[in-house]
Amino acid sequence: MGIAQLLRQEGREEGHEEGRKSECMALINRQLRRKLGLQPTLEQLLSKLPALSLETLEDLADALLDFQELNDLQAWLDEHGG
């Protein structure tokens, strides 16, 4: 495989991962807004999501099912580097 092909393959893989991350963040945003309601503090916390890795976002998508209040999200983000 030539250098050009390797670079194209790498670019496709990066684009695929960025797309997955974007979709994961959109889903988390919708779920948290529905579960916790619209509030300024939630918006501040949601602004931290782009800094998280795809794997961490996927963990958050699972964890948020157990959240009862905004403090649960804050504690989770504090624990996971958000």
Tab-separated table of N, CA and C in Angstrom:
chain	number	residue	atom	x	y	z
A	1	MET	N	0.858	-1.176	0.000
A	1	MET	CA	0.000	0.000	0.000
A	1	MET	C	0.902	1.236	0.000
A	2	GLY	N	0.603	2.190	-0.852
A	2	GLY	CA	1.403	3.398	-0.965
A	2	GLY	C	1.090	4.399	0.133
A	3	ILE	N	1.938	5.407	0.234
A	3	ILE	CA	1.767	6.442	1.249
A	3	ILE	C	0.436	7.166	1.073
A	4	ALA	N	0.082	7.472	-0.153
A	4	ALA	CA	-1.181	8.174	-0.407
A	4	ALA	C	-2.368	7.349	0.079
A	5	GLN	N	-2.330	6.059	-0.183
A	5	GLN	CA	-3.429	5.188	0.266
A	5	GLN	C	-3.476	5.123	1.787
A	6	LEU	N	-2.316	5.040	2.428
A	6	LEU	CA	-2.274	5.014	3.891
A	6	LEU	C	-2.850	6.301	4.477
A	7	LEU	N	-2.491	7.421	3.887
A	7	LEU	CA	-3.008	8.700	4.372
A	7	LEU	C	-4.516	8.811	4.179
A	8	ARG	N	-5.020	8.340	3.043
A	8	ARG	CA	-6.472	8.350	2.816
A	8	ARG	C	-7.184	7.457	3.832
A	9	GLN	N	-6.627	6.279	4.066
A	9	GLN	CA	-7.224	5.351	5.030
A	9	GLN	C	-7.247	5.975	6.425
A	10	GLU	N	-6.134	6.585	6.810
A	10	GLU	CA	-6.058	7.230	8.118
A	10	GLU	C	-7.084	8.360	8.218
A	11	GLY	N	-7.222	9.137	7.165
A	11	GLY	CA	-8.203	10.224	7.148
A	11	GLY	C	-9.626	9.714	7.273
A	12	ARG	N	-9.931	8.621	6.584
A	12	ARG	CA	-11.277	8.024	6.686
A	12	ARG	C	-11.549	7.553	8.109
A	13	GLU	N	-10.559	6.912	8.726
A	13	GLU	CA	-10.738	6.411	10.090
A	13	GLU	C	-10.950	7.558	11.071
A	14	GLU	N	-10.165	8.634	10.921
A	14	GLU	CA	-10.339	9.789	11.797
A	14	GLU	C	-11.714	10.418	11.597
A	15	GLY	N	-12.141	10.541	10.362
A	15	GLY	CA	-13.456	11.103	10.075
A	15	GLY	C	-14.576	10.256	10.651
A	16	HIS	N	-14.433	8.949	10.559
A	16	HIS	CA	-15.435	8.036	11.111
A	16	HIS	C	-15.519	8.213	12.624
A	17	GLU	N	-14.368	8.285	13.296
A	17	GLU	CA	-14.359	8.448	14.751
A	17	GLU	C	-14.957	9.800	15.142
A	18	GLU	N	-14.622	10.854	14.417
A	18	GLU	CA	-15.188	12.173	14.713
A	18	GLU	C	-16.704	12.158	14.540
A	19	GLY	N	-17.193	11.476	13.523
A	19	GLY	CA	-18.630	11.367	13.310
A	19	GLY	C	-19.316	10.616	14.436
A	20	ARG	N	-18.705	9.536	14.884
A	20	ARG	CA	-19.270	8.768	16.004
A	20	ARG	C	-19.309	9.624	17.266
A	21	LYS	N	-18.236	10.380	17.507
A	21	LYS	CA	-18.179	11.233	18.693
A	21	LYS	C	-19.260	12.309	18.631
A	22	SER	N	-19.428	12.906	17.471
A	22	SER	CA	-20.438	13.946	17.293
A	22	SER	C	-21.841	13.402	17.549
A	23	GLU	N	-22.141	12.241	17.009
A	23	GLU	CA	-23.457	11.623	17.221
A	23	GLU	C	-23.661	11.242	18.684
A	24	CYS	N	-22.623	10.755	19.331
A	24	CYS	CA	-22.714	10.377	20.739
A	24	CYS	C	-23.007	11.614	21.593
A	25	MET	N	-22.308	12.721	21.314
A	25	MET	CA	-22.550	13.954	22.067
A	25	MET	C	-23.969	14.462	21.848
A	26	ALA	N	-24.461	14.391	20.624
A	26	ALA	CA	-25.819	14.849	20.334
A	26	ALA	C	-26.845	14.022	21.104
A	27	LEU	N	-26.653	12.720	21.146
A	27	LEU	CA	-27.576	11.849	21.874
A	27	LEU	C	-27.534	12.141	23.370
A	28	ILE	N	-26.339	12.280	23.924
A	28	ILE	CA	-26.195	12.590	25.349
A	28	ILE	C	-26.867	13.921	25.668
A	29	ASN	N	-26.658	14.919	24.823
A	29	ASN	CA	-27.295	16.225	25.026
A	29	ASN	C	-28.810	16.091	25.088
A	30	ARG	N	-29.392	15.389	24.128
A	30	ARG	CA	-30.853	15.213	24.106
A	30	ARG	C	-31.339	14.473	25.345
A	31	GLN	N	-30.651	13.398	25.700
A	31	GLN	CA	-31.096	12.597	26.842
A	31	GLN	C	-31.000	13.381	28.147
A	32	LEU	N	-29.899	14.102	28.340
A	32	LEU	CA	-29.743	14.856	29.587
A	32	LEU	C	-30.735	16.009	29.673
A	33	ARG	N	-30.985	16.690	28.567
A	33	ARG	CA	-31.964	17.779	28.594
A	33	ARG	C	-33.363	17.240	28.908
A	34	ARG	N	-33.672	16.093	28.363
A	34	ARG	CA	-34.986	15.502	28.634
A	34	ARG	C	-35.080	15.015	30.082
A	35	LYS	N	-34.014	14.399	30.566
A	35	LYS	CA	-34.034	13.819	31.905
A	35	LYS	C	-33.939	14.880	33.004
A	36	LEU	N	-33.087	15.889	32.796
A	36	LEU	CA	-32.809	16.853	33.855
A	36	LEU	C	-33.440	18.222	33.622
A	37	GLY	N	-34.005	18.435	32.447
A	37	GLY	CA	-34.626	19.717	32.136
A	37	GLY	C	-33.601	20.753	31.699
A	38	LEU	N	-34.095	21.776	31.041
A	38	LEU	CA	-33.218	22.855	30.581
A	38	LEU	C	-32.903	23.770	31.752
A	39	GLN	N	-31.638	23.957	32.009
A	39	GLN	CA	-31.201	24.861	33.060
A	39	GLN	C	-29.784	25.334	32.748
A	40	PRO	N	-29.446	26.549	33.171
A	40	PRO	CA	-28.130	27.104	32.831
A	40	PRO	C	-26.959	26.229	33.279
A	41	THR	N	-27.052	25.636	34.444
A	41	THR	CA	-25.955	24.801	34.935
A	41	THR	C	-25.753	23.590	34.043
A	42	LEU	N	-26.833	23.006	33.540
A	42	LEU	CA	-26.710	21.867	32.630
A	42	LEU	C	-25.975	22.293	31.365
A	43	GLU	N	-26.311	23.445	30.840
A	43	GLU	CA	-25.651	23.921	29.626
A	43	GLU	C	-24.151	24.096	29.857
A	44	GLN	N	-23.768	24.572	31.033
A	44	GLN	CA	-22.342	24.715	31.359
A	44	GLN	C	-21.663	23.354	31.386
A	45	LEU	N	-22.320	22.377	31.972
A	45	LEU	CA	-21.738	21.034	32.051
A	45	LEU	C	-21.661	20.389	30.672
A	46	LEU	N	-22.673	20.604	29.845
A	46	LEU	CA	-22.661	20.031	28.499
A	46	LEU	C	-21.529	20.599	27.650
A	47	SER	N	-21.105	21.805	27.962
A	47	SER	CA	-20.005	22.414	27.199
A	47	SER	C	-18.681	21.696	27.437
A	48	LYS	N	-18.622	20.836	28.441
A	48	LYS	CA	-17.407	20.065	28.730
A	48	LYS	C	-17.308	18.790	27.892
A	49	LEU	N	-18.398	18.381	27.273
A	49	LEU	CA	-18.414	17.105	26.554
A	49	LEU	C	-17.413	17.005	25.407
A	50	PRO	N	-17.201	18.050	24.611
A	50	PRO	CA	-16.256	17.900	23.491
A	50	PRO	C	-14.838	17.513	23.912
A	51	ALA	N	-14.467	17.802	25.146
A	51	ALA	CA	-13.122	17.463	25.620
A	51	ALA	C	-12.986	15.980	25.974
A	52	LEU	N	-14.110	15.274	26.089
A	52	LEU	CA	-14.071	13.865	26.473
A	52	LEU	C	-13.802	12.983	25.259
A	53	SER	N	-13.160	11.861	25.501
A	53	SER	CA	-12.911	10.894	24.423
A	53	SER	C	-14.208	10.175	24.068
A	54	LEU	N	-14.221	9.539	22.922
A	54	LEU	CA	-15.394	8.771	22.505
A	54	LEU	C	-15.718	7.689	23.530
A	55	GLU	N	-14.708	7.001	24.017
A	55	GLU	CA	-14.929	5.937	25.007
A	55	GLU	C	-15.565	6.497	26.277
A	56	THR	N	-15.094	7.648	26.744
A	56	THR	CA	-15.657	8.261	27.944
A	56	THR	C	-17.087	8.721	27.691
A	57	LEU	N	-17.356	9.258	26.510
A	57	LEU	CA	-18.723	9.649	26.165
A	57	LEU	C	-19.658	8.445	26.154
A	58	GLU	N	-19.184	7.326	25.643
A	58	GLU	CA	-20.006	6.114	25.638
A	58	GLU	C	-20.284	5.654	27.060
A	59	ASP	N	-19.299	5.790	27.952
A	59	ASP	CA	-19.512	5.459	29.364
A	59	ASP	C	-20.555	6.390	29.979
A	60	LEU	N	-20.486	7.673	29.630
A	60	LEU	CA	-21.463	8.641	30.128
A	60	LEU	C	-22.863	8.303	29.626
A	61	ALA	N	-22.969	7.890	28.381
A	61	ALA	CA	-24.274	7.523	27.822
A	61	ALA	C	-24.919	6.397	28.627
A	62	ASP	N	-24.114	5.475	29.123
A	62	ASP	CA	-24.638	4.407	29.980
A	62	ASP	C	-24.964	4.936	31.374
A	63	ALA	N	-24.047	5.713	31.940
A	63	ALA	CA	-24.198	6.184	33.318
A	63	ALA	C	-25.392	7.115	33.495
A	64	LEU	N	-25.681	7.930	32.490
A	64	LEU	CA	-26.749	8.926	32.660
A	64	LEU	C	-28.117	8.298	32.880
A	65	LEU	N	-28.255	7.042	32.544
A	65	LEU	CA	-29.535	6.366	32.786
A	65	LEU	C	-29.856	6.287	34.273
A	66	ASP	N	-28.814	6.353	35.113
A	66	ASP	CA	-29.004	6.278	36.561
A	66	ASP	C	-29.047	7.646	37.235
A	67	PHE	N	-28.795	8.717	36.499
A	67	PHE	CA	-28.785	10.051	37.099
A	67	PHE	C	-30.194	10.438	37.533
A	68	GLN	N	-30.271	11.047	38.709
A	68	GLN	CA	-31.546	11.543	39.215
A	68	GLN	C	-31.591	13.067	39.239
A	69	GLU	N	-30.418	13.679	39.301
A	69	GLU	CA	-30.354	15.140	39.380
A	69	GLU	C	-29.052	15.632	38.764
A	70	LEU	N	-28.968	16.922	38.601
A	70	LEU	CA	-27.815	17.548	37.970
A	70	LEU	C	-26.517	17.249	38.720
A	71	ASN	N	-26.595	17.137	40.030
A	71	ASN	CA	-25.398	16.833	40.824
A	71	ASN	C	-24.796	15.482	40.450
A	72	ASP	N	-25.610	14.550	39.998
A	72	ASP	CA	-25.090	13.249	39.561
A	72	ASP	C	-24.197	13.417	38.337
A	73	LEU	N	-24.618	14.257	37.406
A	73	LEU	CA	-23.803	14.535	36.222
A	73	LEU	C	-22.515	15.234	36.625
A	74	GLN	N	-22.614	16.230	37.507
A	74	GLN	CA	-21.420	16.958	37.951
A	74	GLN	C	-20.425	16.004	38.603
A	75	ALA	N	-20.909	15.130	39.474
A	75	ALA	CA	-20.024	14.176	40.149
A	75	ALA	C	-19.378	13.226	39.144
A	76	TRP	N	-20.144	12.770	38.165
A	76	TRP	CA	-19.600	11.851	37.159
A	76	TRP	C	-18.510	12.543	36.348
A	77	LEU	N	-18.765	13.770	35.929
A	77	LEU	CA	-17.767	14.513	35.156
A	77	LEU	C	-16.512	14.783	35.986
A	78	ASP	N	-16.687	15.115	37.266
A	78	ASP	CA	-15.529	15.335	38.140
A	78	ASP	C	-14.685	14.070	38.247
A	79	GLU	N	-15.355	12.945	38.340
A	79	GLU	CA	-14.661	11.657	38.486
A	79	GLU	C	-13.976	11.212	37.193
A	80	HIS	N	-14.524	11.607	36.059
A	80	HIS	CA	-14.021	11.118	34.770
A	80	HIS	C	-13.300	12.185	33.954
A	81	GLY	N	-12.880	13.242	34.599
A	81	GLY	CA	-12.047	14.235	33.924
A	81	GLY	C	-12.768	15.220	33.048
A	82	GLY	N	-14.038	15.425	33.292
A	82	GLY	CA	-14.796	16.343	32.451
A	82	GLY	C	-14.861	17.738	32.992
